[in-house]
mmCIF file of N, CA and C in Angstrom:
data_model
loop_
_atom_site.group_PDB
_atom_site.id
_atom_site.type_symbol
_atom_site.label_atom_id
_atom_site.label_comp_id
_atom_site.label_asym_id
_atom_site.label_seq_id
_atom_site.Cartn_x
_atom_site.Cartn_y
_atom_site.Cartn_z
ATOM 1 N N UNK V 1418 183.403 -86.388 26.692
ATOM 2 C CA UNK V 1418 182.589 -86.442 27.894
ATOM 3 C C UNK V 1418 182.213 -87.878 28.242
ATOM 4 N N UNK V 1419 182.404 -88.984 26.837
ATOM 5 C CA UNK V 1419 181.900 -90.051 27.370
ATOM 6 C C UNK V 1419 182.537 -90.799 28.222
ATOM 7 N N UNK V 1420 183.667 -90.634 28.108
ATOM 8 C CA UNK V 1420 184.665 -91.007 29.235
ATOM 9 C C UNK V 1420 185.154 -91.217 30.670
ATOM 10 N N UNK V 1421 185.190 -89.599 30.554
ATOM 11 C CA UNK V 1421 184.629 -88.859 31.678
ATOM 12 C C UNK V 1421 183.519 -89.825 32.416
ATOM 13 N N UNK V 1422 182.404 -90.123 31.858
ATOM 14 C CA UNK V 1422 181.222 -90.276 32.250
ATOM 15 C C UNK V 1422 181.773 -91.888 33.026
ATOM 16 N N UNK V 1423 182.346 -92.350 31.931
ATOM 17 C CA UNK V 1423 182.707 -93.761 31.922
ATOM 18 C C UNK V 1423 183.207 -94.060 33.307
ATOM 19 N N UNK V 1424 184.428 -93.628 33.445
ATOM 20 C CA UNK V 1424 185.399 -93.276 34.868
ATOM 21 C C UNK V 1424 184.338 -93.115 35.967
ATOM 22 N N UNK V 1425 183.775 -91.942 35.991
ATOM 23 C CA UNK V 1425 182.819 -91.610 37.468
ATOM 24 C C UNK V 1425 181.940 -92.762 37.485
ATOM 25 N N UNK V 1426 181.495 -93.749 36.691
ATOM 26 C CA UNK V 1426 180.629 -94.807 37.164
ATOM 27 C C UNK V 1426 181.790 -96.206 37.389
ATOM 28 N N UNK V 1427 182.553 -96.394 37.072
ATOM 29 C CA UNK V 1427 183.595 -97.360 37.246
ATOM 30 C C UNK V 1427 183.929 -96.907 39.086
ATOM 31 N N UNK V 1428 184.294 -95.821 38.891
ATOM 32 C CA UNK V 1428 184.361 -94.816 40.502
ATOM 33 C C UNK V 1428 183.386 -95.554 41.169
ATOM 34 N N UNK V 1429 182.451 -95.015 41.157
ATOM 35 C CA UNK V 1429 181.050 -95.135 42.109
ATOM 36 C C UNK V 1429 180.862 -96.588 42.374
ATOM 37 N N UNK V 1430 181.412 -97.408 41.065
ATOM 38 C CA UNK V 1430 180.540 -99.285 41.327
ATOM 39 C C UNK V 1430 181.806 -99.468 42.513
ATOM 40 N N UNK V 1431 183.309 -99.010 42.702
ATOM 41 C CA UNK V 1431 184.196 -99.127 43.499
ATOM 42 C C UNK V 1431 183.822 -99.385 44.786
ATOM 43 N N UNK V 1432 182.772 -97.705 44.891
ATOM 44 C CA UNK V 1432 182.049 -97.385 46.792
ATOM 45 C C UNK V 1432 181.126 -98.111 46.683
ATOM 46 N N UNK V 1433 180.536 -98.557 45.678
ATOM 47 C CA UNK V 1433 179.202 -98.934 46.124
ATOM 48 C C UNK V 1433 179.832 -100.431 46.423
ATOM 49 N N UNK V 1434 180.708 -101.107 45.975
ATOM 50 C CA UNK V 1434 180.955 -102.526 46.616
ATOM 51 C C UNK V 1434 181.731 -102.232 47.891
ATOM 52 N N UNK V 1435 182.227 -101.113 48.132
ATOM 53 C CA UNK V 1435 182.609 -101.029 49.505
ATOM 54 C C UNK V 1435 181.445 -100.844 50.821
ATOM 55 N N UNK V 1436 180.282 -100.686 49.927
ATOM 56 C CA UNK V 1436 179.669 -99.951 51.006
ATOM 57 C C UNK V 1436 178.916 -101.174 52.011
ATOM 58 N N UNK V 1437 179.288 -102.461 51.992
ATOM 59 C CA UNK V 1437 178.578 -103.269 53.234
ATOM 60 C C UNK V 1437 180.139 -103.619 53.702
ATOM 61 N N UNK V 1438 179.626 -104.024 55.022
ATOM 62 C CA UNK V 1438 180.497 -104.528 56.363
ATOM 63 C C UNK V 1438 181.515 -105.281 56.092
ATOM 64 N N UNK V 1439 180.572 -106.444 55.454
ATOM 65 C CA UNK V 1439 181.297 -107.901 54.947
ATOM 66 C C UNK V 1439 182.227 -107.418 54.180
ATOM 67 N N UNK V 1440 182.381 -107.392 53.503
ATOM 68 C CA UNK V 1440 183.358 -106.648 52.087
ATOM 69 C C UNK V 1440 184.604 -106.053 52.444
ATOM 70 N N UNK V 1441 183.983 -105.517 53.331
ATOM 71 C CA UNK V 1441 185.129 -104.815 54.262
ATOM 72 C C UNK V 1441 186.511 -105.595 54.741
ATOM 73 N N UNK V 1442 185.142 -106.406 55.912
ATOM 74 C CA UNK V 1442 185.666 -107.464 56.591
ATOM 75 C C UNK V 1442 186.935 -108.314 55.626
ATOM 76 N N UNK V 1443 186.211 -108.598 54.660
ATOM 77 C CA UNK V 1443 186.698 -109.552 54.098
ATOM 78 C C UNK V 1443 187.974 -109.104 53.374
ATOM 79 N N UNK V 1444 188.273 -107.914 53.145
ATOM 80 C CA UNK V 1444 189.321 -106.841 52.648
ATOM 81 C C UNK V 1444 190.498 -106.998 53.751
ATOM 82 N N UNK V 1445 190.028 -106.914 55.045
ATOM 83 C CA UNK V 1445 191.075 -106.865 55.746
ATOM 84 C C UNK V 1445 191.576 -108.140 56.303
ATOM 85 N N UNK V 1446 190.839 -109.244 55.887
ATOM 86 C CA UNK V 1446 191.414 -110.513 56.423
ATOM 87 C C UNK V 1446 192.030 -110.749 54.743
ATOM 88 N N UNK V 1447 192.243 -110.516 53.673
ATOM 89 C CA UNK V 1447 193.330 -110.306 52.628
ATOM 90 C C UNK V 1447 194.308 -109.207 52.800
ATOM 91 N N UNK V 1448 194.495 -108.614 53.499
ATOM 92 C CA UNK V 1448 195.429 -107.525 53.704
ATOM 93 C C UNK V 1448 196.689 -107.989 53.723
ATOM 94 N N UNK V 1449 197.076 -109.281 54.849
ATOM 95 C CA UNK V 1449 198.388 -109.911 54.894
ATOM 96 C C UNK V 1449 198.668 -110.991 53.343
ATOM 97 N N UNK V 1450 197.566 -110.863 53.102
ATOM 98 C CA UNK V 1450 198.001 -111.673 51.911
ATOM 99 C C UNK V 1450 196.997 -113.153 51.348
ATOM 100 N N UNK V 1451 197.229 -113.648 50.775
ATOM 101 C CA UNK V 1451 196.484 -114.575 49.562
ATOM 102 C C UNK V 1451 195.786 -115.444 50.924
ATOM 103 N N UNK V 1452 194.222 -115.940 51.105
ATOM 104 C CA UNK V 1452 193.793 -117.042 51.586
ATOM 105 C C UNK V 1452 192.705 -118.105 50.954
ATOM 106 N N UNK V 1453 192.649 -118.888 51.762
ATOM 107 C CA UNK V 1453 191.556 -119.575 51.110
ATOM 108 C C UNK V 1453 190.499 -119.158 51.501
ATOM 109 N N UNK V 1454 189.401 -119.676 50.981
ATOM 110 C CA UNK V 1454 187.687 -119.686 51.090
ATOM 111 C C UNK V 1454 187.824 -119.915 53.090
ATOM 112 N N UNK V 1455 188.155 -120.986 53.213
ATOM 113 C CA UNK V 1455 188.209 -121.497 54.350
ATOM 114 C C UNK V 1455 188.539 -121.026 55.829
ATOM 115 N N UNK V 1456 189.700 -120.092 55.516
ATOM 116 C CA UNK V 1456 190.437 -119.233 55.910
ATOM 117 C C UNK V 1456 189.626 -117.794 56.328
ATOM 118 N N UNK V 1457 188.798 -117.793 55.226
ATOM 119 C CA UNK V 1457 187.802 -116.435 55.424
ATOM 120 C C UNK V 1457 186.233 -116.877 56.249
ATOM 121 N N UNK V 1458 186.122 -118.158 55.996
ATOM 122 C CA UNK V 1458 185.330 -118.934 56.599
ATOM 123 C C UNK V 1458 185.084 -118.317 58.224
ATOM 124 N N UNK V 1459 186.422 -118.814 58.708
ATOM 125 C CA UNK V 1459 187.248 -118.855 60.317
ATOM 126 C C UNK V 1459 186.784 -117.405 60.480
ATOM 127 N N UNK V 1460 187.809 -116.379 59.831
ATOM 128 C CA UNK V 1460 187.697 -115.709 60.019
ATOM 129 C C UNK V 1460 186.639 -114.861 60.845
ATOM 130 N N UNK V 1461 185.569 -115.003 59.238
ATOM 131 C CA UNK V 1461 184.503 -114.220 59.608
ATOM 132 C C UNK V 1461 183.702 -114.741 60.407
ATOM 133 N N UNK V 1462 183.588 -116.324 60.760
ATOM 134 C CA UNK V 1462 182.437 -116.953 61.106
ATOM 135 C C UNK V 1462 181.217 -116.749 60.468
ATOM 136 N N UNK V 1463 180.901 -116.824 59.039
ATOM 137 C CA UNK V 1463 179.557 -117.085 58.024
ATOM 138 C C UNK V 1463 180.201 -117.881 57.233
ATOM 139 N N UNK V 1464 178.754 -118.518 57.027
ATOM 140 C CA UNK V 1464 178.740 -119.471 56.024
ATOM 141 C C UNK V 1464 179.344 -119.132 54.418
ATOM 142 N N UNK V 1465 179.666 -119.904 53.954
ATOM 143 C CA UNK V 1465 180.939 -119.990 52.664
ATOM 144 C C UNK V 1465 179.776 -119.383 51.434
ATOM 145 N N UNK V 1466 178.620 -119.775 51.724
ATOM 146 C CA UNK V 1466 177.430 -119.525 50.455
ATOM 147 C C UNK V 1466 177.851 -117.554 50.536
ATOM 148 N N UNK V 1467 177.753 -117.411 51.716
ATOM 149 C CA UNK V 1467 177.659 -115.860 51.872
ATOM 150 C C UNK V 1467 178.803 -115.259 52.199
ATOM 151 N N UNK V 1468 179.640 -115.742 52.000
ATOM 152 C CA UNK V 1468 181.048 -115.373 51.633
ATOM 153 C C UNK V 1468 181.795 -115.282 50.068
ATOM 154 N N UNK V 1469 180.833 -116.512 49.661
ATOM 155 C CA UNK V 1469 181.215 -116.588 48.296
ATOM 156 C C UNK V 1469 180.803 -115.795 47.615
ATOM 157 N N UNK V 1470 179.131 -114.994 47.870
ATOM 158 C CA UNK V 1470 178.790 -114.229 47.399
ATOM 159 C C UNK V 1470 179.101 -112.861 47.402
ATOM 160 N N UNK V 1471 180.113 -112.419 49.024
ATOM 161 C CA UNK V 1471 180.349 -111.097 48.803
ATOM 162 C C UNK V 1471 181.852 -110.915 48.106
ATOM 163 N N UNK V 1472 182.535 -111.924 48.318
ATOM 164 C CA UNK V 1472 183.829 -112.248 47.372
ATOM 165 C C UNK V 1472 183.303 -111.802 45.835
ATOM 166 N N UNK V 1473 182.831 -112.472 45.480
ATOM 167 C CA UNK V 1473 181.974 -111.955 43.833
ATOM 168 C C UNK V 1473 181.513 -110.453 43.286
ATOM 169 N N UNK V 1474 180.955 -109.557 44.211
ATOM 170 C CA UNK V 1474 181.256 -108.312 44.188
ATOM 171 C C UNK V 1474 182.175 -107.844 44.368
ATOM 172 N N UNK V 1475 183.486 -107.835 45.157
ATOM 173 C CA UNK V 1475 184.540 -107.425 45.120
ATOM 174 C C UNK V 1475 185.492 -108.082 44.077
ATOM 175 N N UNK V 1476 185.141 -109.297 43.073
ATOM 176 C CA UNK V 1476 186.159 -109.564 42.298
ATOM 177 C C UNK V 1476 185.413 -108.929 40.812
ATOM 178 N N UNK V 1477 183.969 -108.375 40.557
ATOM 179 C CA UNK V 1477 183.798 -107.967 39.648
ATOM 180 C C UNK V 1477 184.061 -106.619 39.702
ATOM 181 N N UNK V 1478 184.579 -105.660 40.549
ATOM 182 C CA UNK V 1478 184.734 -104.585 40.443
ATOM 183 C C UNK V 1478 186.103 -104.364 40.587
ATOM 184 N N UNK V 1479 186.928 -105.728 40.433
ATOM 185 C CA UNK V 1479 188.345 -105.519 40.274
ATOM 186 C C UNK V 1479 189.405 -105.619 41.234
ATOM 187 N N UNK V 1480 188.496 -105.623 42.309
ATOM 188 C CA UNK V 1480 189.486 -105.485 43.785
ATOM 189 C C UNK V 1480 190.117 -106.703 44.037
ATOM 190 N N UNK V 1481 189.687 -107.674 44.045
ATOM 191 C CA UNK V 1481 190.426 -109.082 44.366
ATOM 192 C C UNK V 1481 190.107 -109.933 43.587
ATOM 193 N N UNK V 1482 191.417 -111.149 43.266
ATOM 194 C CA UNK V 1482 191.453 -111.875 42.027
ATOM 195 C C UNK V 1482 191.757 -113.221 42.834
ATOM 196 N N UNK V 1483 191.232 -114.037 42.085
ATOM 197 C CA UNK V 1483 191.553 -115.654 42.872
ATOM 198 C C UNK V 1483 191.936 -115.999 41.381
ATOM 199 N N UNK V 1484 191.878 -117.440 42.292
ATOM 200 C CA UNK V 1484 192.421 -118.683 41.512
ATOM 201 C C UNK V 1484 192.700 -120.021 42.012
ATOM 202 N N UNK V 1485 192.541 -121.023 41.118
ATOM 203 C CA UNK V 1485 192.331 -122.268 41.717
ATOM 204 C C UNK V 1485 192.961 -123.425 41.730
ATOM 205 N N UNK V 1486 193.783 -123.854 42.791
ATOM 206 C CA UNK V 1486 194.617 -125.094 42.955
ATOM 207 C C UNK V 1486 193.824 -126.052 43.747
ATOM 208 N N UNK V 1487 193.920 -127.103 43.185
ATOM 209 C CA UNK V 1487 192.959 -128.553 42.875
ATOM 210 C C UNK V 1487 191.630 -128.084 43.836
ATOM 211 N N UNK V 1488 191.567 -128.164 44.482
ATOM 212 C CA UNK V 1488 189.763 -127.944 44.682
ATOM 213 C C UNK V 1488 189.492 -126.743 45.637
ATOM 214 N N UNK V 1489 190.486 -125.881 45.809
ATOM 215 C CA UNK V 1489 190.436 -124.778 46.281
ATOM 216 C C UNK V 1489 190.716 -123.215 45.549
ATOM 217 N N UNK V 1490 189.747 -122.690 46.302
ATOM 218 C CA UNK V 1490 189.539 -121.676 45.484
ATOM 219 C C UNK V 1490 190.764 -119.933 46.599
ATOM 220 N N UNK V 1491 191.271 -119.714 46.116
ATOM 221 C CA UNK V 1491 192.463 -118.783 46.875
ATOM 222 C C UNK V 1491 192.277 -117.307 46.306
ATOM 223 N N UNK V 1492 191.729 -116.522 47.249
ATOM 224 C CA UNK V 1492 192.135 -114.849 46.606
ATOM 225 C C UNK V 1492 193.071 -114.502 47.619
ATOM 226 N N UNK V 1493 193.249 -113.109 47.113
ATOM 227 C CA UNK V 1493 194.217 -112.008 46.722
ATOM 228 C C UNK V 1493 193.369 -110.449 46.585
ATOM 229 N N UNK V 1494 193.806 -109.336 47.292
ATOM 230 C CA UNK V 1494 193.879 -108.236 46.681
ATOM 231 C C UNK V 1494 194.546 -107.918 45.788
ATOM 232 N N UNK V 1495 193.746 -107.362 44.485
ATOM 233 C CA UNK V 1495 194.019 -107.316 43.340
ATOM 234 C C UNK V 1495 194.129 -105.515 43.214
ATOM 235 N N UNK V 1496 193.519 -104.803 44.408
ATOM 236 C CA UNK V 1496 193.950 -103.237 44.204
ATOM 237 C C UNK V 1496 194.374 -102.922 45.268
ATOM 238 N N UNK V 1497 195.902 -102.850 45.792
ATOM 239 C CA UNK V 1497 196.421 -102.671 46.804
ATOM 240 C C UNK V 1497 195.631 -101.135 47.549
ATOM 241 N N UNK V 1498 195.663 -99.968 46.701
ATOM 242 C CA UNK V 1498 195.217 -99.189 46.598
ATOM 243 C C UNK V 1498 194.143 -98.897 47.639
ATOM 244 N N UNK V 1499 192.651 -100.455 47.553
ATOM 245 C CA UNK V 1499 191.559 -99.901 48.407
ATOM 246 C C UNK V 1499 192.004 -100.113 49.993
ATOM 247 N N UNK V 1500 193.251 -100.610 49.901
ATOM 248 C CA UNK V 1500 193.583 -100.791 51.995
ATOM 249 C C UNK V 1500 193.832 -99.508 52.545
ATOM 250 N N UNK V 1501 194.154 -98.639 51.446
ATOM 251 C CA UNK V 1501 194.481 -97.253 51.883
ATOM 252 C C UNK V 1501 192.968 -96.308 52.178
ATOM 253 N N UNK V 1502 192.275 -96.772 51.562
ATOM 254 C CA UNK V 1502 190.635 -95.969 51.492
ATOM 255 C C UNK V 1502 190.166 -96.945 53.004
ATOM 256 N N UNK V 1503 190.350 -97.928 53.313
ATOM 257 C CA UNK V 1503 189.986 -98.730 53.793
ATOM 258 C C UNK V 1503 190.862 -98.284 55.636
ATOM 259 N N UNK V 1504 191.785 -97.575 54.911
ATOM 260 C CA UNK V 1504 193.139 -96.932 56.281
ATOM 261 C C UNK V 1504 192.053 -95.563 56.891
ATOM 262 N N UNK V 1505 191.925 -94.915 55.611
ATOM 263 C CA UNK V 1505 191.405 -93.480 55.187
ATOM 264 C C UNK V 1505 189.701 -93.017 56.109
ATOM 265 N N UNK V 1506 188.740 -94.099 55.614
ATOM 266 C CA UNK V 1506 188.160 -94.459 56.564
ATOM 267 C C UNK V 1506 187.857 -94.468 57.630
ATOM 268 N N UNK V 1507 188.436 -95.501 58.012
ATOM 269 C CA UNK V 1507 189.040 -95.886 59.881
ATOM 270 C C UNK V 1507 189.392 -94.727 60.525
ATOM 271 N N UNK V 1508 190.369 -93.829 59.360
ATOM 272 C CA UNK V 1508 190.623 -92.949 60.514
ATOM 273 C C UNK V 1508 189.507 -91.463 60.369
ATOM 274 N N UNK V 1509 188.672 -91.428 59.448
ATOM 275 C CA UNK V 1509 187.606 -90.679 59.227
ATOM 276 C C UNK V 1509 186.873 -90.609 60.696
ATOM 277 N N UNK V 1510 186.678 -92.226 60.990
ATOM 278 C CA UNK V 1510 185.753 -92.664 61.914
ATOM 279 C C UNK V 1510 186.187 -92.351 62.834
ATOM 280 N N UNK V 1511 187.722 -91.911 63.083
ATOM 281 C CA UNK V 1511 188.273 -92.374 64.714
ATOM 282 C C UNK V 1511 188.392 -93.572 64.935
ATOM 283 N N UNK V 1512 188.409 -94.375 64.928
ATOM 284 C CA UNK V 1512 188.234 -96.151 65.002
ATOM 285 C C UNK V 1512 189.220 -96.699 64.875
ATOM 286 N N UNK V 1513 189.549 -97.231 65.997
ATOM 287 C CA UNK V 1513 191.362 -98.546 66.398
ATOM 288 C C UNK V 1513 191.017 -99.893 65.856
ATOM 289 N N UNK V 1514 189.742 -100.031 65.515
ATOM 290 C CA UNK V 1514 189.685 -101.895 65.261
ATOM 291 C C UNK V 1514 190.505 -102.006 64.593
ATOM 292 N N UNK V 1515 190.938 -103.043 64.730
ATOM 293 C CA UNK V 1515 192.379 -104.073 64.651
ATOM 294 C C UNK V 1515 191.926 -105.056 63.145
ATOM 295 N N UNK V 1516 192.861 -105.024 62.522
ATOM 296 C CA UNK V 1516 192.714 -105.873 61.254
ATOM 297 C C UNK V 1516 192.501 -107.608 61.785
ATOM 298 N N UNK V 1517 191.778 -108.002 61.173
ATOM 299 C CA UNK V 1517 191.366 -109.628 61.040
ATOM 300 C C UNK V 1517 192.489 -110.273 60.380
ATOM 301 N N UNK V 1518 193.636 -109.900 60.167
ATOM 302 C CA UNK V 1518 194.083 -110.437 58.637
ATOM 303 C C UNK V 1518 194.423 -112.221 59.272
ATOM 304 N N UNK V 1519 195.552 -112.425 58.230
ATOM 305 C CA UNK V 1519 196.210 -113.836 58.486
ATOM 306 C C UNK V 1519 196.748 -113.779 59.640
ATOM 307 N N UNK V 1520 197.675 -112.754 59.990
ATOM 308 C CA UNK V 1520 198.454 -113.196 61.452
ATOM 309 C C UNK V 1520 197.966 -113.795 62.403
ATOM 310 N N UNK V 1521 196.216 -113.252 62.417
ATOM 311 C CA UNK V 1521 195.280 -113.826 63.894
ATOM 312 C C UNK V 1521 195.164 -114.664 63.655
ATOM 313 N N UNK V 1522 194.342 -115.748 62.318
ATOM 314 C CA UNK V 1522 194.151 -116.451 62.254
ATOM 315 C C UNK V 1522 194.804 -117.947 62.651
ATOM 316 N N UNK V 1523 194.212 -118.882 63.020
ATOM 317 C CA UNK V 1523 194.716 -120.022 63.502
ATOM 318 C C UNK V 1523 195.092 -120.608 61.793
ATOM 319 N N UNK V 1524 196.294 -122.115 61.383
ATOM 320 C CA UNK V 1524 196.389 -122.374 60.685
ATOM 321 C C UNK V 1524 195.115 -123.010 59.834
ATOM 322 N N UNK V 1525 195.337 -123.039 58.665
ATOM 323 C CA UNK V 1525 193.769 -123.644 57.957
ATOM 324 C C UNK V 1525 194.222 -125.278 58.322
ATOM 325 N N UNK V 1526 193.124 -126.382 58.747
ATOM 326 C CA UNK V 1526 193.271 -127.453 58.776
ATOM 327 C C UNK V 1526 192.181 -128.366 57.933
ATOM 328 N N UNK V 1527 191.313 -127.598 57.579
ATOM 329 C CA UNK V 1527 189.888 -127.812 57.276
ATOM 330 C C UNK V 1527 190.399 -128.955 55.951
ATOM 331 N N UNK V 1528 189.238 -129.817 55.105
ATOM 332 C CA UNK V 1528 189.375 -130.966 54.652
ATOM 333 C C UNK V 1528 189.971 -131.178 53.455
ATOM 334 N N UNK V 1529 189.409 -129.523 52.644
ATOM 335 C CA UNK V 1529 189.742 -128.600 51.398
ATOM 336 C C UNK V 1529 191.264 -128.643 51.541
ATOM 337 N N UNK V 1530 191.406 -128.139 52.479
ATOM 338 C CA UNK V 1530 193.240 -128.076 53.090
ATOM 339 C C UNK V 1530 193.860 -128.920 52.537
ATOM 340 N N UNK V 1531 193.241 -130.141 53.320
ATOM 341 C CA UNK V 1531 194.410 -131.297 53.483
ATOM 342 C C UNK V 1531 194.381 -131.923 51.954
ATOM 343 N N UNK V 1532 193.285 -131.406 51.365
ATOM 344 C CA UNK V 1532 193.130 -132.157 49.889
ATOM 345 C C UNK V 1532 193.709 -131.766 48.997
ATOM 346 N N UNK V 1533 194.199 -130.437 49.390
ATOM 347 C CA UNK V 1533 195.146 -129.285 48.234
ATOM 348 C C UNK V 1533 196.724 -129.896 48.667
ATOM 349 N N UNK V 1534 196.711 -130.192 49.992
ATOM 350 C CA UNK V 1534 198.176 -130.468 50.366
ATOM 351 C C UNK V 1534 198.699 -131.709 50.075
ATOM 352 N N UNK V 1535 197.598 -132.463 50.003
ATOM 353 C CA UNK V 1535 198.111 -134.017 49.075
ATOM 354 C C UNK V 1535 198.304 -133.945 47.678
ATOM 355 N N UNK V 1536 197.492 -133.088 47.032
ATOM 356 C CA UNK V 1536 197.564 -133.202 45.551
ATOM 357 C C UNK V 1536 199.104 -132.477 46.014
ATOM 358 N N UNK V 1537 199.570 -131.652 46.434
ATOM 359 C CA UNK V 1537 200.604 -130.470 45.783
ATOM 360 C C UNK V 1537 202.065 -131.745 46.256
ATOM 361 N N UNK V 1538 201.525 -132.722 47.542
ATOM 362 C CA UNK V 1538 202.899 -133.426 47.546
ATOM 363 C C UNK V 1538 202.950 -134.595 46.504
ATOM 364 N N UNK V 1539 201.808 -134.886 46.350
ATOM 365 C CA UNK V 1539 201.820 -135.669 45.388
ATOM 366 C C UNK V 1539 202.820 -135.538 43.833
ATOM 367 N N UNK V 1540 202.384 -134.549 43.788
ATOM 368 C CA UNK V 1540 202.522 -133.775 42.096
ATOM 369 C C UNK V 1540 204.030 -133.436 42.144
ATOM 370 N N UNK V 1541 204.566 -133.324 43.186
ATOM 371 C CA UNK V 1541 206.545 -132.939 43.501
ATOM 372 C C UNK V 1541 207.063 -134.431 43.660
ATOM 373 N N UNK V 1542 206.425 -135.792 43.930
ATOM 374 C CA UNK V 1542 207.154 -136.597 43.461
ATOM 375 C C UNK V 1542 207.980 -137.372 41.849
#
């Protein structure tokens, strides 16, 4: 039974980090794939403090995994799985909103950018 028990709360911490906006948001601007901090920045239009923080609930409950090339910090959906709950949802609601992902987004140019893109040409000479 302890198991059992184990699972249904692993379950539940899942919804319960699904259950604000942001999180969401921020789910579907990773949908097309890996971005930066910066990138989600644009996106969402909030500040990085409160981005960083809802990123952190969704990477302790497993859903998305980063990682860090020279001073940038880059996630990833790490459970392909919740875009489908996230599909499932939407269509619960009736609701056409349109994914945020990368495609909309304009290219990242921001300073972080250009600082990752020097180290990386740097480092191939």
């Amino acid at each position: 039974m302890r198991s059992r028990e184990t699972t249904f709360i692993s379950e539940a911490l899942i919804f319960k980090a699904l259950m604000h906006p942001t999180r969401i948001a921020l789910l579907e601007a990773l949908r097309e794939g890996e971005q930066c901090v910066c990138r989600l920045e644009e996106a969402l239009a909030m500040p990085q403090a409160y981005i960083s923080q809802q990123l952190a609930v969704l990477r302790r409950v497993g859903l998305i995994a980063d990682h860090r090339r020279g001073v940038n910090i880059f996630y990833r959906i790490a459970k392909p799985e919740v875009l489908q709950m996230i599909d499932l949802a939407r269509t619960m609601v009736n609701s056409d909103a349109h994914s945020i992902g990368a495609g909309t987004l304009s290219a990242c140019t921001c300073a972080r950018r250009a600082d990752r893109t020097s180290t990386v040409l740097d480092s191939t000479d």
